[in-house]
XYZ file of C-alpha atoms in Angstrom:
707
model
C 0.000 0.000 0.000
C 1.392 3.410 -0.859
C 2.054 5.621 2.136
C -0.191 8.606 2.735
C 1.019 12.172 2.583
C 2.095 13.762 5.865
C -0.973 15.471 7.309
C 0.396 19.000 7.685
C 0.954 21.700 5.143
C 0.578 20.142 1.711
C -1.924 21.816 -0.579
C -4.639 20.036 -2.544
C -3.913 18.203 -5.770
C -4.717 19.836 -9.064
C -6.245 17.875 -11.900
C -4.646 20.005 -14.625
C -1.731 18.006 -16.040
C -0.433 16.581 -19.283
C 2.604 14.802 -17.943
C 4.242 11.558 -19.022
C 5.618 9.363 -16.232
C 8.897 7.640 -17.076
C 9.822 4.599 -14.994
C 13.592 4.315 -15.329
C 14.659 0.668 -15.189
C 15.593 -1.097 -13.019
C 12.857 -0.208 -10.540
C 11.172 -2.157 -7.765
C 8.050 -3.859 -9.158
C 5.786 -2.838 -6.260
C 6.859 0.780 -6.611
C 6.244 0.694 -10.368
C 2.749 -0.670 -9.712
C 2.066 2.109 -7.188
C 3.071 4.677 -9.798
C 0.648 3.200 -12.349
C -2.176 3.257 -9.810
C -1.637 6.778 -8.506
C -0.294 8.848 -11.407
C -2.516 10.223 -14.104
C -1.414 10.241 -17.728
C 0.701 7.730 -19.638
C 3.303 5.661 -17.774
C 6.270 4.371 -19.786
C 9.099 2.089 -18.727
C 12.409 3.213 -20.239
C 16.133 2.556 -20.082
C 18.482 5.449 -19.189
C 19.761 6.626 -22.556
C 20.275 9.720 -24.646
C 16.970 9.541 -26.535
C 13.373 9.768 -25.345
C 10.814 7.207 -26.534
C 8.583 8.491 -29.321
C 5.486 8.151 -27.093
C 6.953 10.712 -24.674
C 7.864 13.421 -27.156
C 4.378 14.892 -27.389
C 3.992 15.297 -23.631
C 4.072 18.748 -22.051
C 6.210 17.626 -19.128
C 7.759 14.508 -17.630
C 8.045 12.889 -14.210
C 11.009 10.534 -13.796
C 10.789 7.789 -11.191
C 14.105 6.102 -10.489
C 16.319 4.422 -7.951
C 19.480 6.583 -7.795
C 21.555 3.695 -6.421
C 20.879 1.698 -9.597
C 22.456 4.196 -12.013
C 25.843 5.752 -12.545
C 26.112 9.421 -13.398
C 27.001 8.940 -17.090
C 23.803 7.075 -18.010
C 21.497 9.319 -16.013
C 23.024 12.546 -17.326
C 22.393 11.334 -20.883
C 18.703 10.956 -20.057
C 18.525 14.410 -18.454
C 20.258 15.874 -21.510
C 17.609 14.322 -23.731
C 14.847 15.951 -21.681
C 16.599 19.319 -21.817
C 17.074 19.065 -25.599
C 13.385 18.383 -25.955
C 12.673 21.558 -23.981
C 10.506 19.504 -21.658
C 10.120 20.601 -18.018
C 10.532 17.639 -15.708
C 10.513 16.581 -12.094
C 12.093 13.586 -10.399
C 11.044 11.019 -7.813
C 14.101 9.517 -6.109
C 13.237 6.145 -4.580
C 16.202 5.765 -2.212
C 14.477 3.002 -0.256
C 11.132 1.186 -0.361
C 9.309 3.274 2.240
C 10.786 6.568 1.064
C 10.031 5.719 -2.546
C 6.370 5.069 -1.734
C 6.137 8.387 0.142
C 7.831 10.243 -2.696
C 5.458 8.757 -5.274
C 2.463 9.744 -3.145
C 3.737 13.323 -2.956
C 4.514 13.681 -6.649
C 1.724 11.576 -8.152
C -0.362 14.624 -9.079
C 0.446 18.312 -9.452
C -0.167 20.592 -6.467
C -1.628 24.037 -6.232
C 0.553 25.567 -3.534
C -1.189 28.559 -1.953
C 1.889 30.553 -0.930
C 1.212 34.294 -0.714
C 4.066 36.701 -0.025
C 3.526 36.570 3.755
C 4.425 32.860 3.757
C 7.890 33.304 2.228
C 11.313 33.524 3.788
C 14.375 34.227 1.658
C 17.914 34.175 2.950
C 21.460 34.010 1.693
C 24.171 32.338 3.747
C 27.657 33.597 4.705
C 29.206 32.509 1.383
C 26.485 34.179 -0.668
C 26.065 37.852 -1.668
C 24.843 39.853 1.313
C 21.279 41.152 1.307
C 21.852 44.648 2.649
C 19.669 47.028 4.606
C 16.504 48.151 2.916
C 15.668 44.692 1.564
C 12.084 43.435 1.832
C 11.264 42.050 5.310
C 10.918 38.515 3.922
C 14.558 38.614 2.772
C 16.755 38.211 5.828
C 19.819 40.422 5.840
C 23.122 39.052 7.104
C 22.578 40.758 10.468
C 19.000 39.543 10.670
C 20.018 35.947 10.008
C 22.507 36.110 12.883
C 19.744 36.847 15.389
C 18.394 33.770 17.238
C 14.820 34.873 16.492
C 15.449 34.253 12.783
C 15.227 30.498 13.409
C 11.495 30.694 14.025
C 11.003 32.695 10.808
C 12.826 30.118 8.696
C 11.387 27.022 10.345
C 7.823 28.378 10.311
C 7.809 29.687 6.739
C 5.719 27.718 4.252
C 8.111 28.617 1.409
C 11.863 28.942 1.914
C 14.392 30.026 -0.705
C 17.996 29.852 0.465
C 21.348 30.407 -1.230
C 24.084 29.055 0.962
C 27.001 26.689 0.998
C 25.568 23.190 1.116
C 25.986 19.540 0.296
C 23.973 16.347 0.485
C 24.117 16.244 4.315
C 24.478 19.830 5.460
C 23.392 23.355 4.505
C 24.258 26.281 6.757
C 21.396 28.665 6.063
C 22.197 30.840 9.089
C 23.897 30.497 12.498
C 20.577 29.346 13.938
C 19.293 27.211 11.072
C 21.787 24.598 9.959
C 19.940 22.041 7.871
C 21.509 18.832 9.104
C 20.895 15.305 7.845
C 22.412 13.960 11.086
C 19.625 15.679 13.040
C 17.114 13.481 11.218
C 19.017 10.199 11.044
C 20.608 7.554 13.260
C 22.955 6.386 10.489
C 26.526 5.455 11.382
C 28.855 4.328 8.621
C 31.400 5.212 6.006
C 29.056 6.964 3.538
C 28.512 10.086 5.631
C 30.522 12.712 7.470
C 32.404 11.634 10.560
C 30.037 13.732 12.698
C 27.438 10.973 12.261
C 29.771 8.716 14.225
C 31.440 10.994 16.806
C 28.907 13.851 17.094
C 31.476 16.584 16.442
C 30.081 19.173 14.007
C 32.562 20.903 11.719
C 30.249 23.904 11.243
C 29.512 24.853 14.867
C 32.960 26.365 15.637
C 32.511 28.834 12.756
C 29.489 30.162 14.671
C 31.389 30.397 17.955
C 29.947 27.239 19.476
C 31.480 24.001 20.683
C 31.734 21.266 18.064
C 29.486 18.980 20.164
C 26.774 21.641 20.519
C 23.518 20.758 18.747
C 22.101 24.288 18.812
C 20.739 25.316 15.429
C 20.882 21.815 13.911
C 17.548 21.391 12.129
C 16.260 18.371 10.233
C 14.077 18.611 7.140
C 11.192 17.114 9.126
C 11.200 20.160 11.430
C 10.555 22.622 8.611
C 7.007 23.719 7.809
C 8.004 24.513 4.224
C 5.759 23.152 1.497
C 8.252 24.479 -1.048
C 11.975 24.436 -0.295
C 14.522 25.886 -2.728
C 18.204 25.258 -1.913
C 20.855 26.734 -4.192
C 23.796 25.119 -2.411
C 26.156 22.807 -4.258
C 25.415 19.102 -4.867
C 22.510 18.906 -2.439
C 20.886 16.034 -4.343
C 22.148 13.361 -6.746
C 19.897 11.409 -9.161
C 22.586 8.712 -9.414
C 25.118 6.901 -7.240
C 27.231 9.313 -5.197
C 29.642 9.284 -2.287
C 26.861 9.590 0.290
C 24.233 7.090 1.416
C 21.088 8.218 -0.390
C 18.695 7.246 2.405
C 20.632 9.303 4.950
C 21.059 12.332 2.689
C 18.528 15.133 2.243
C 17.032 13.466 -0.825
C 16.253 10.350 1.213
C 14.770 12.356 4.101
C 12.726 14.678 1.893
C 9.824 12.214 1.294
C 9.320 12.046 5.081
C 9.082 15.839 5.425
C 6.000 18.056 5.125
C 7.080 19.517 1.795
C 5.390 19.053 -1.550
C 8.389 20.023 -3.686
C 12.129 20.452 -3.266
C 14.270 22.386 -5.739
C 17.972 21.742 -5.157
C 21.235 21.677 -7.054
C 22.835 18.445 -8.230
C 25.971 20.258 -9.436
C 28.045 23.221 -8.367
C 25.751 26.212 -7.966
C 26.790 29.848 -7.605
C 25.021 31.847 -4.932
C 23.181 34.487 -6.947
C 20.289 36.692 -5.881
C 19.557 37.346 -9.559
C 19.308 33.652 -10.483
C 16.980 33.063 -7.537
C 14.953 36.075 -8.674
C 14.448 34.512 -12.121
C 13.027 31.404 -10.442
C 10.837 33.446 -8.100
C 9.553 35.573 -10.981
C 8.646 32.476 -12.992
C 6.530 31.199 -10.117
C 4.886 34.614 -9.678
C 4.148 34.722 -13.405
C 2.102 31.547 -13.027
C 4.517 29.129 -14.655
C 4.652 25.541 -13.465
C 7.397 24.519 -11.088
C 9.067 22.527 -13.850
C 8.987 25.458 -16.293
C 10.227 27.940 -13.687
C 13.144 25.675 -12.739
C 13.986 25.159 -16.431
C 14.069 28.936 -17.015
C 16.273 29.486 -13.948
C 18.642 26.784 -15.208
C 18.841 28.376 -18.643
C 19.637 31.721 -17.030
C 22.406 30.180 -14.948
C 23.914 28.325 -17.892
C 23.529 30.854 -20.716
C 23.626 34.193 -18.901
C 25.695 33.640 -15.762
C 27.734 30.934 -17.551
C 28.091 28.865 -14.420
C 30.639 26.086 -14.262
C 28.433 23.462 -12.637
C 30.508 20.355 -13.329
C 27.598 18.970 -15.373
C 27.411 18.310 -19.140
C 26.345 21.095 -21.441
C 22.658 21.888 -21.251
C 22.030 20.147 -17.913
C 21.222 21.549 -14.468
C 22.275 22.728 -12.037
C 18.859 22.763 -10.307
C 16.665 19.672 -10.050
C 13.005 19.516 -9.073
C 11.954 16.749 -6.700
C 8.212 16.818 -7.218
C 5.599 17.068 -9.923
C 6.640 19.421 -12.747
C 3.091 20.729 -13.299
C 2.643 21.999 -9.733
C 2.028 25.722 -9.425
C 2.418 28.421 -6.794
C -0.548 30.685 -6.143
C -0.578 33.937 -4.215
C 2.451 35.670 -5.706
C 1.930 38.521 -8.131
C 3.944 40.525 -10.630
C 3.252 44.050 -11.791
C 3.965 45.435 -15.256
C 4.844 49.138 -15.069
C 4.903 51.548 -17.984
C 8.350 51.804 -19.592
C 9.841 54.285 -22.054
C 13.161 54.184 -23.872
C 15.042 57.473 -24.346
C 15.975 58.890 -27.731
C 19.520 57.548 -27.525
C 18.184 54.066 -26.982
C 20.436 53.233 -24.017
C 18.202 54.162 -21.094
C 14.972 52.734 -19.794
C 12.649 54.985 -17.793
C 10.368 52.915 -15.557
C 7.228 54.650 -14.275
C 6.552 53.411 -10.733
C 3.631 55.713 -10.071
C 1.098 52.980 -9.336
C 3.504 50.408 -7.887
C 3.065 49.319 -4.265
C 6.315 47.881 -2.891
C 5.435 47.975 0.795
C 4.696 44.249 1.225
C 6.932 41.837 3.105
C 8.258 40.534 -0.208
C 8.464 43.988 -1.798
C 7.267 43.882 -5.384
C 8.237 41.930 -8.482
C 8.152 43.810 -11.781
C 7.960 42.184 -15.196
C 9.188 44.411 -18.033
C 8.899 43.456 -21.698
C 12.010 44.854 -23.370
C 12.126 46.598 -26.755
C 13.891 44.505 -29.429
C 17.173 46.460 -29.392
C 17.520 45.964 -25.614
C 16.845 42.233 -25.514
C 20.410 41.253 -26.341
C 21.991 43.868 -24.054
C 24.521 42.270 -21.753
C 25.133 44.860 -19.047
C 22.493 46.635 -17.013
C 23.072 49.211 -14.308
C 21.025 51.594 -12.201
C 21.419 55.245 -13.082
C 18.749 56.679 -10.775
C 16.595 54.887 -8.235
C 15.949 57.252 -5.343
C 17.625 55.092 -2.711
C 15.346 52.123 -3.300
C 16.571 48.570 -2.573
C 16.685 46.947 -5.977
C 17.817 43.765 -7.705
C 17.216 42.653 -11.275
C 17.979 40.113 -13.976
C 17.652 40.178 -17.756
C 16.589 36.893 -19.331
C 16.488 38.236 -22.894
C 12.967 39.232 -23.811
C 12.218 40.210 -20.206
C 13.763 42.285 -17.468
C 12.724 41.154 -13.997
C 13.049 43.626 -11.132
C 12.660 43.085 -7.399
C 12.405 46.208 -5.295
C 11.392 47.497 -1.901
C 10.295 51.078 -1.321
C 8.299 53.295 -3.607
C 10.271 55.812 -5.713
C 8.349 57.719 -8.357
C 10.594 56.566 -11.173
C 13.558 54.436 -12.035
C 16.216 54.969 -14.734
C 18.248 52.010 -15.990
C 21.149 52.102 -18.422
C 22.048 49.174 -20.656
C 24.868 48.393 -23.067
C 26.194 45.550 -25.175
C 29.790 46.071 -24.032
C 31.210 45.858 -20.539
C 31.407 49.468 -19.251
C 34.546 48.661 -17.251
C 36.382 46.559 -19.822
C 38.776 49.369 -20.736
C 39.493 50.117 -17.069
C 40.224 46.453 -16.372
C 42.471 46.257 -19.457
C 44.439 49.228 -18.090
C 44.955 47.397 -14.816
C 45.854 44.103 -16.522
C 48.519 45.722 -18.704
C 50.175 47.272 -15.611
C 50.068 44.010 -13.683
C 51.670 42.213 -16.637
C 54.584 44.690 -16.688
C 55.254 44.923 -12.942
C 57.789 42.024 -12.993
C 59.824 43.915 -15.609
C 59.882 47.117 -13.558
C 60.974 45.182 -10.480
C 63.921 43.666 -12.374
C 64.682 46.958 -14.135
C 64.903 48.910 -10.877
C 66.786 46.244 -8.915
C 69.371 45.565 -11.625
C 69.949 49.218 -12.461
C 70.386 50.285 -8.842
C 73.258 47.788 -8.609
C 75.192 49.696 -11.289
C 77.868 51.977 -9.784
C 77.065 54.768 -12.244
C 73.586 55.210 -10.814
C 73.455 57.711 -7.973
C 71.823 60.972 -7.010
C 68.464 61.749 -8.589
C 68.443 58.617 -10.741
C 68.968 56.328 -7.727
C 66.336 58.212 -5.729
C 63.694 57.869 -8.426
C 64.462 54.190 -9.037
C 64.227 53.453 -5.300
C 60.900 55.238 -5.125
C 59.449 53.156 -7.971
C 60.816 49.933 -6.494
C 59.358 50.628 -3.061
C 55.939 51.475 -4.497
C 55.564 48.345 -6.656
C 54.158 46.149 -3.879
C 51.474 48.664 -2.871
C 50.685 49.372 -6.513
C 50.198 45.691 -7.276
C 47.909 45.123 -4.269
C 45.798 48.150 -5.103
C 45.454 47.205 -8.756
C 44.512 43.601 -7.988
C 41.846 44.643 -5.491
C 40.461 47.208 -7.904
C 40.431 44.737 -10.782
C 38.308 42.318 -8.747
C 35.820 45.104 -7.958
C 35.538 46.164 -11.600
C 34.211 42.863 -12.873
C 30.998 43.444 -14.769
C 27.983 41.259 -14.019
C 26.431 40.238 -17.339
C 22.632 40.027 -17.392
C 22.389 40.938 -13.688
C 21.313 44.449 -12.754
C 24.379 46.195 -11.355
C 23.266 48.313 -8.417
C 26.870 49.329 -7.644
C 27.644 51.017 -10.967
C 28.290 54.415 -9.377
C 30.720 52.857 -6.898
C 32.496 51.031 -9.735
C 32.798 54.292 -11.634
C 34.490 55.861 -8.607
C 36.834 52.880 -8.316
C 37.725 53.183 -12.010
C 38.562 56.894 -11.574
C 40.696 56.134 -8.511
C 42.566 53.357 -10.318
C 43.159 55.603 -13.335
C 44.811 58.173 -11.057
C 47.004 55.471 -9.477
C 47.961 54.155 -12.930
C 48.874 57.656 -14.145
C 51.091 58.238 -11.111
C 52.774 54.838 -11.547
C 53.410 55.358 -15.273
C 54.779 58.865 -14.715
C 57.170 57.716 -11.966
C 58.404 54.837 -14.137
C 58.942 57.131 -17.120
C 60.948 59.688 -15.096
C 63.102 56.970 -13.540
C 63.759 55.282 -16.904
C 64.659 58.654 -18.468
C 67.272 59.236 -15.763
C 68.718 55.765 -16.387
C 68.940 56.279 -20.147
C 70.514 59.673 -19.573
C 73.232 58.090 -17.388
C 73.756 54.724 -19.086
C 72.650 55.497 -22.665
C 69.981 53.623 -24.618
C 72.059 50.466 -24.093
C 70.746 50.349 -20.514
C 69.069 47.043 -21.355
C 72.465 45.384 -20.932
C 72.092 45.956 -17.158
C 68.875 43.975 -16.745
C 69.095 41.692 -19.795
C 70.799 38.977 -17.726
C 67.432 38.267 -16.104
C 65.958 37.360 -19.503
C 66.131 34.317 -21.725
C 67.415 34.986 -25.232
C 65.009 34.237 -28.025
C 64.622 34.586 -31.761
C 66.162 37.224 -33.976
C 63.377 38.806 -35.987
C 63.479 41.090 -39.000
C 61.614 44.148 -37.820
C 59.373 45.771 -40.416
C 59.868 49.275 -39.009
C 63.286 50.595 -40.147
C 65.722 52.756 -38.201
C 65.485 56.555 -38.479
C 68.497 56.356 -40.780
C 66.504 54.184 -43.185
C 68.405 50.952 -42.579
C 66.478 47.719 -41.883
C 66.406 46.720 -38.225
C 66.901 43.366 -36.610
C 65.267 42.773 -33.234
C 66.289 40.222 -30.666
C 63.372 38.887 -28.645
C 64.011 38.117 -24.979
C 61.570 36.749 -22.405
C 61.368 36.897 -18.630
C 60.794 33.380 -17.232
C 57.539 32.812 -15.383
C 55.926 36.021 -16.651
C 54.269 37.396 -19.773
C 57.063 39.950 -20.240
C 58.591 39.784 -23.729
C 60.950 42.493 -24.947
C 62.500 43.403 -28.303
C 66.051 44.770 -28.425
C 66.326 46.738 -31.689
C 69.644 46.666 -33.582
C 70.527 48.767 -36.637
C 73.475 47.674 -38.845
C 74.489 51.335 -39.279
C 73.659 52.922 -35.910
C 74.048 49.977 -33.532
C 71.582 49.439 -30.656
C 68.730 51.889 -31.127
C 66.443 50.961 -28.252
C 64.000 48.469 -26.834
C 60.257 48.009 -26.509
C 57.544 45.610 -25.510
C 56.979 42.802 -28.028
C 53.382 43.896 -28.648
C 54.179 47.620 -28.643
C 51.869 49.925 -30.580
C 54.297 52.830 -30.225
C 56.311 54.665 -32.874
C 58.479 57.787 -32.512
C 59.328 59.831 -35.610
C 62.029 62.532 -35.520
C 60.784 65.608 -37.361
C 64.054 67.586 -37.124
C 66.995 65.246 -37.815
C 69.303 68.220 -38.584
C 69.438 71.495 -36.662
C 71.695 74.091 -35.113
C 72.634 74.888 -31.530
C 69.802 76.547 -29.611
C 67.071 75.043 -31.820
C 64.530 72.471 -30.692
C 64.294 68.780 -31.508
C 60.768 67.682 -32.351
C 59.218 64.222 -32.508
C 55.797 62.905 -33.419
C 54.738 60.057 -31.138
C 52.040 57.680 -32.375
C 50.167 54.925 -30.545
C 48.084 52.779 -32.890
C 44.427 52.148 -32.102
C 43.363 48.798 -30.712
C 39.730 47.596 -30.670
C 37.968 48.138 -27.339
C 41.192 49.302 -25.663
C 42.358 52.797 -24.835
C 45.928 54.068 -24.611
C 47.896 55.924 -21.938
C 51.218 57.483 -22.933
C 53.862 59.063 -20.708
C 56.962 60.247 -22.605
C 60.166 62.260 -22.146
C 63.172 63.017 -24.349
C 66.753 63.054 -23.086
C 70.287 63.388 -24.425
C 72.688 60.640 -23.516
C 75.196 61.924 -20.977
C 78.213 61.408 -23.231
C 76.594 63.724 -25.774
C 75.417 66.725 -23.750
C 76.156 66.203 -20.071
C 74.420 69.318 -18.772
C 71.313 69.244 -20.976
C 68.162 68.653 -18.913
C 65.458 66.196 -20.054
C 62.280 67.425 -21.627
C 59.068 67.958 -19.737
C 56.940 64.845 -19.135
C 54.199 64.536 -21.749
C 50.984 62.801 -20.574
C 48.220 61.889 -22.987
C 45.371 59.376 -23.113
C 43.000 58.118 -25.801
C 39.668 56.369 -25.485
C 38.926 52.796 -26.575
C 39.610 52.027 -30.259
C 41.129 55.487 -30.855
C 44.678 56.296 -32.060
C 46.885 58.693 -30.133
C 49.351 61.250 -31.546
C 51.556 63.544 -29.441
C 54.258 66.141 -30.178
C 57.413 65.984 -28.048
C 60.122 68.672 -27.891
C 63.683 68.794 -26.519
C 65.689 72.064 -26.709
C 69.307 71.821 -27.807
C 71.654 73.858 -25.573
C 72.592 77.227 -27.165
C 76.310 76.514 -26.811
C 76.180 72.973 -28.164
C 79.133 72.188 -30.397
C 78.708 70.902 -33.895
C 78.599 67.137 -34.204
C 76.343 64.109 -33.855
C 74.290 63.753 -30.662
C 72.422 60.729 -29.307
C 68.901 61.741 -28.258
C 66.409 59.214 -26.860
C 62.646 59.145 -26.531
C 61.714 57.311 -23.330
C 58.050 56.358 -23.223
C 55.743 54.260 -21.054
C 52.775 53.018 -23.085
C 50.104 51.211 -21.085
C 52.713 50.389 -18.457
C 55.378 49.068 -20.873
C 58.730 50.802 -21.438
C 59.881 51.823 -24.917
C 63.225 53.511 -25.631
C 64.093 54.781 -29.105
C 67.534 56.271 -29.925
C 68.155 58.857 -32.671
C 71.417 60.232 -34.061
C 70.971 63.992 -34.464
C 73.329 66.046 -36.641
C 74.065 69.519 -35.214
C 75.714 71.982 -37.569
C 77.518 75.158 -36.426
C 75.605 78.440 -36.705
C 76.071 80.380 -39.971
C 78.207 83.070 -38.338
C 80.584 80.480 -36.986
C 80.871 78.838 -40.426
C 81.590 82.204 -42.108
C 84.123 83.189 -39.484
C 85.884 79.902 -39.976
C 86.064 80.487 -43.780
C 87.447 84.068 -43.457
C 90.134 83.282 -40.878
C 93.719 83.969 -42.229
C 95.876 80.968 -43.021
C 98.252 79.870 -40.333
C 101.912 80.748 -40.821
C 104.085 77.675 -41.187
C 106.292 76.863 -38.267
C 110.018 77.285 -39.084
C 111.940 74.100 -39.631
C 114.938 73.114 -37.577
C 117.294 73.814 -40.498
C 116.020 77.382 -40.916
C 116.557 77.964 -37.207
């Protein structure tokens, strides 16, 4: 005889269903008979494989009944893939033992109408999940609220619980006072469970400041009043053989609980308020449980691009229950929306929206066609309202508390902070070079005074610079398809990082200019010992003298630093640059007189989606003009995909003698050093040339014989 449903909490069956029941062989004969007696619709016996039987393809949904201990993961995942390919919402009955299987079949035999208005919900996110900050709807426990002992009664007494927290098949720490614990509902002792089942020492209690033998807060599934339980922890259930005893795990205890349906992950699952919102919105929209779970899974896979550990197109959430069950009592509102003339802003009219309920309000917005494939969404103006949102493609789902008059959202197809992150990444990639450059050069006996001071300053700042850039880079990660409520804060971070990058580049450029001034453009010989020699390449860009240039490629082991040492057959070493350098310096005045000004044109080629930051100085090598000061530091920037062109000047001392001078352009482009050497011909002033021509001939010295 099939077991009856637990008496408390479960709503009445609904007769509205067009679901095929799939009995996955092998299955206990008595359980298969119970399924045929209790389930409406066609019942088919199948083998776990990658194709559905033809009789099942016309069904609207499917209910799988299986013994997880009878199947390995490979076979069962093929079957789940087939259901997903068919686009068929499905639920699962896991018959972990005879009694539990009978209870599970009784629960899932027919679809339920779950009357769960907003007052019956409790939503919480555990310590490893994104915090729900102040201003959230009362039904969503904040991190501080979950730490209060009184929160236990809210969670245990709620008829619908949605929780994102670290979890597994035996344990889910929803809050310090509600730790879902399979040990609390089982007397099992054996190898296929945590050691706490045997010795009573809980690994989670010390993290909450309690003794490991304390049982405070340990709650079994049977103690919950929830008719619907949604757990977004990792690997909470397994529809196949796993490391844990299935009867002892949550999936084996679930049939003995009061619940009608359990939604839980059978793969790795990222804690995401937005993904949970997509599931909640589907239920509020009136979709079946199976359809709502399928939409949430698609959002996680296609939009959040979760790495779940499951095959493509499967999971990570699994419904234990009838796929045609529905939730009643939740509602969504559809406000009036206008798109601005530029087509990048959405103005949401919240005039008639009431967001004062315990669950706030859920808004369903049909997007215009050009916004449906937008990837990044952020809040431009919201009047201090607590707000979360997710874009599924044709729809934008918003969840808010409070009642502002209007809401302005900005959307784009490109990551707004991609260029800022690229700036940070280019500096981080070059930091190992600057560390070697400064350390090696400071060891040279010719480096002292101002040059040594500037090099020491750069070297000392590298550690702090790296830490700051890495922290900022992590905070500038865009959140595709999730409404970014921290866009203004990210903008401020990007501005702060840009200032730090400018200061770092300028300090590096000044220090490198001092080194080149002291050691000449052959300064690479000081640090080159830290590199591995590589290929000799024929460089397409010739020397300023017109001769073809060979470049020797050297690499720094364990880093992405690759340098080119440029060699001209006529002029010798003429500088160095990053292997992927976009920089070119062109001397406009190769011949001039003393007191005139050397001029260069500096070009940085455009690169798609990336900007450019240039810091440049010009110096004479010390052996040429010892007293000549370097030029002023030139600082320029260009936006993404734009080229950059700068003029650079270096005055020649008025009393410079005629001859050939070595002048160098020292530049830092996106954090990478480039040094280019030019031979400059200086002719004497016209007056000096004329005076030299009109000077009388020297009288010959008398010979010894004449004396």
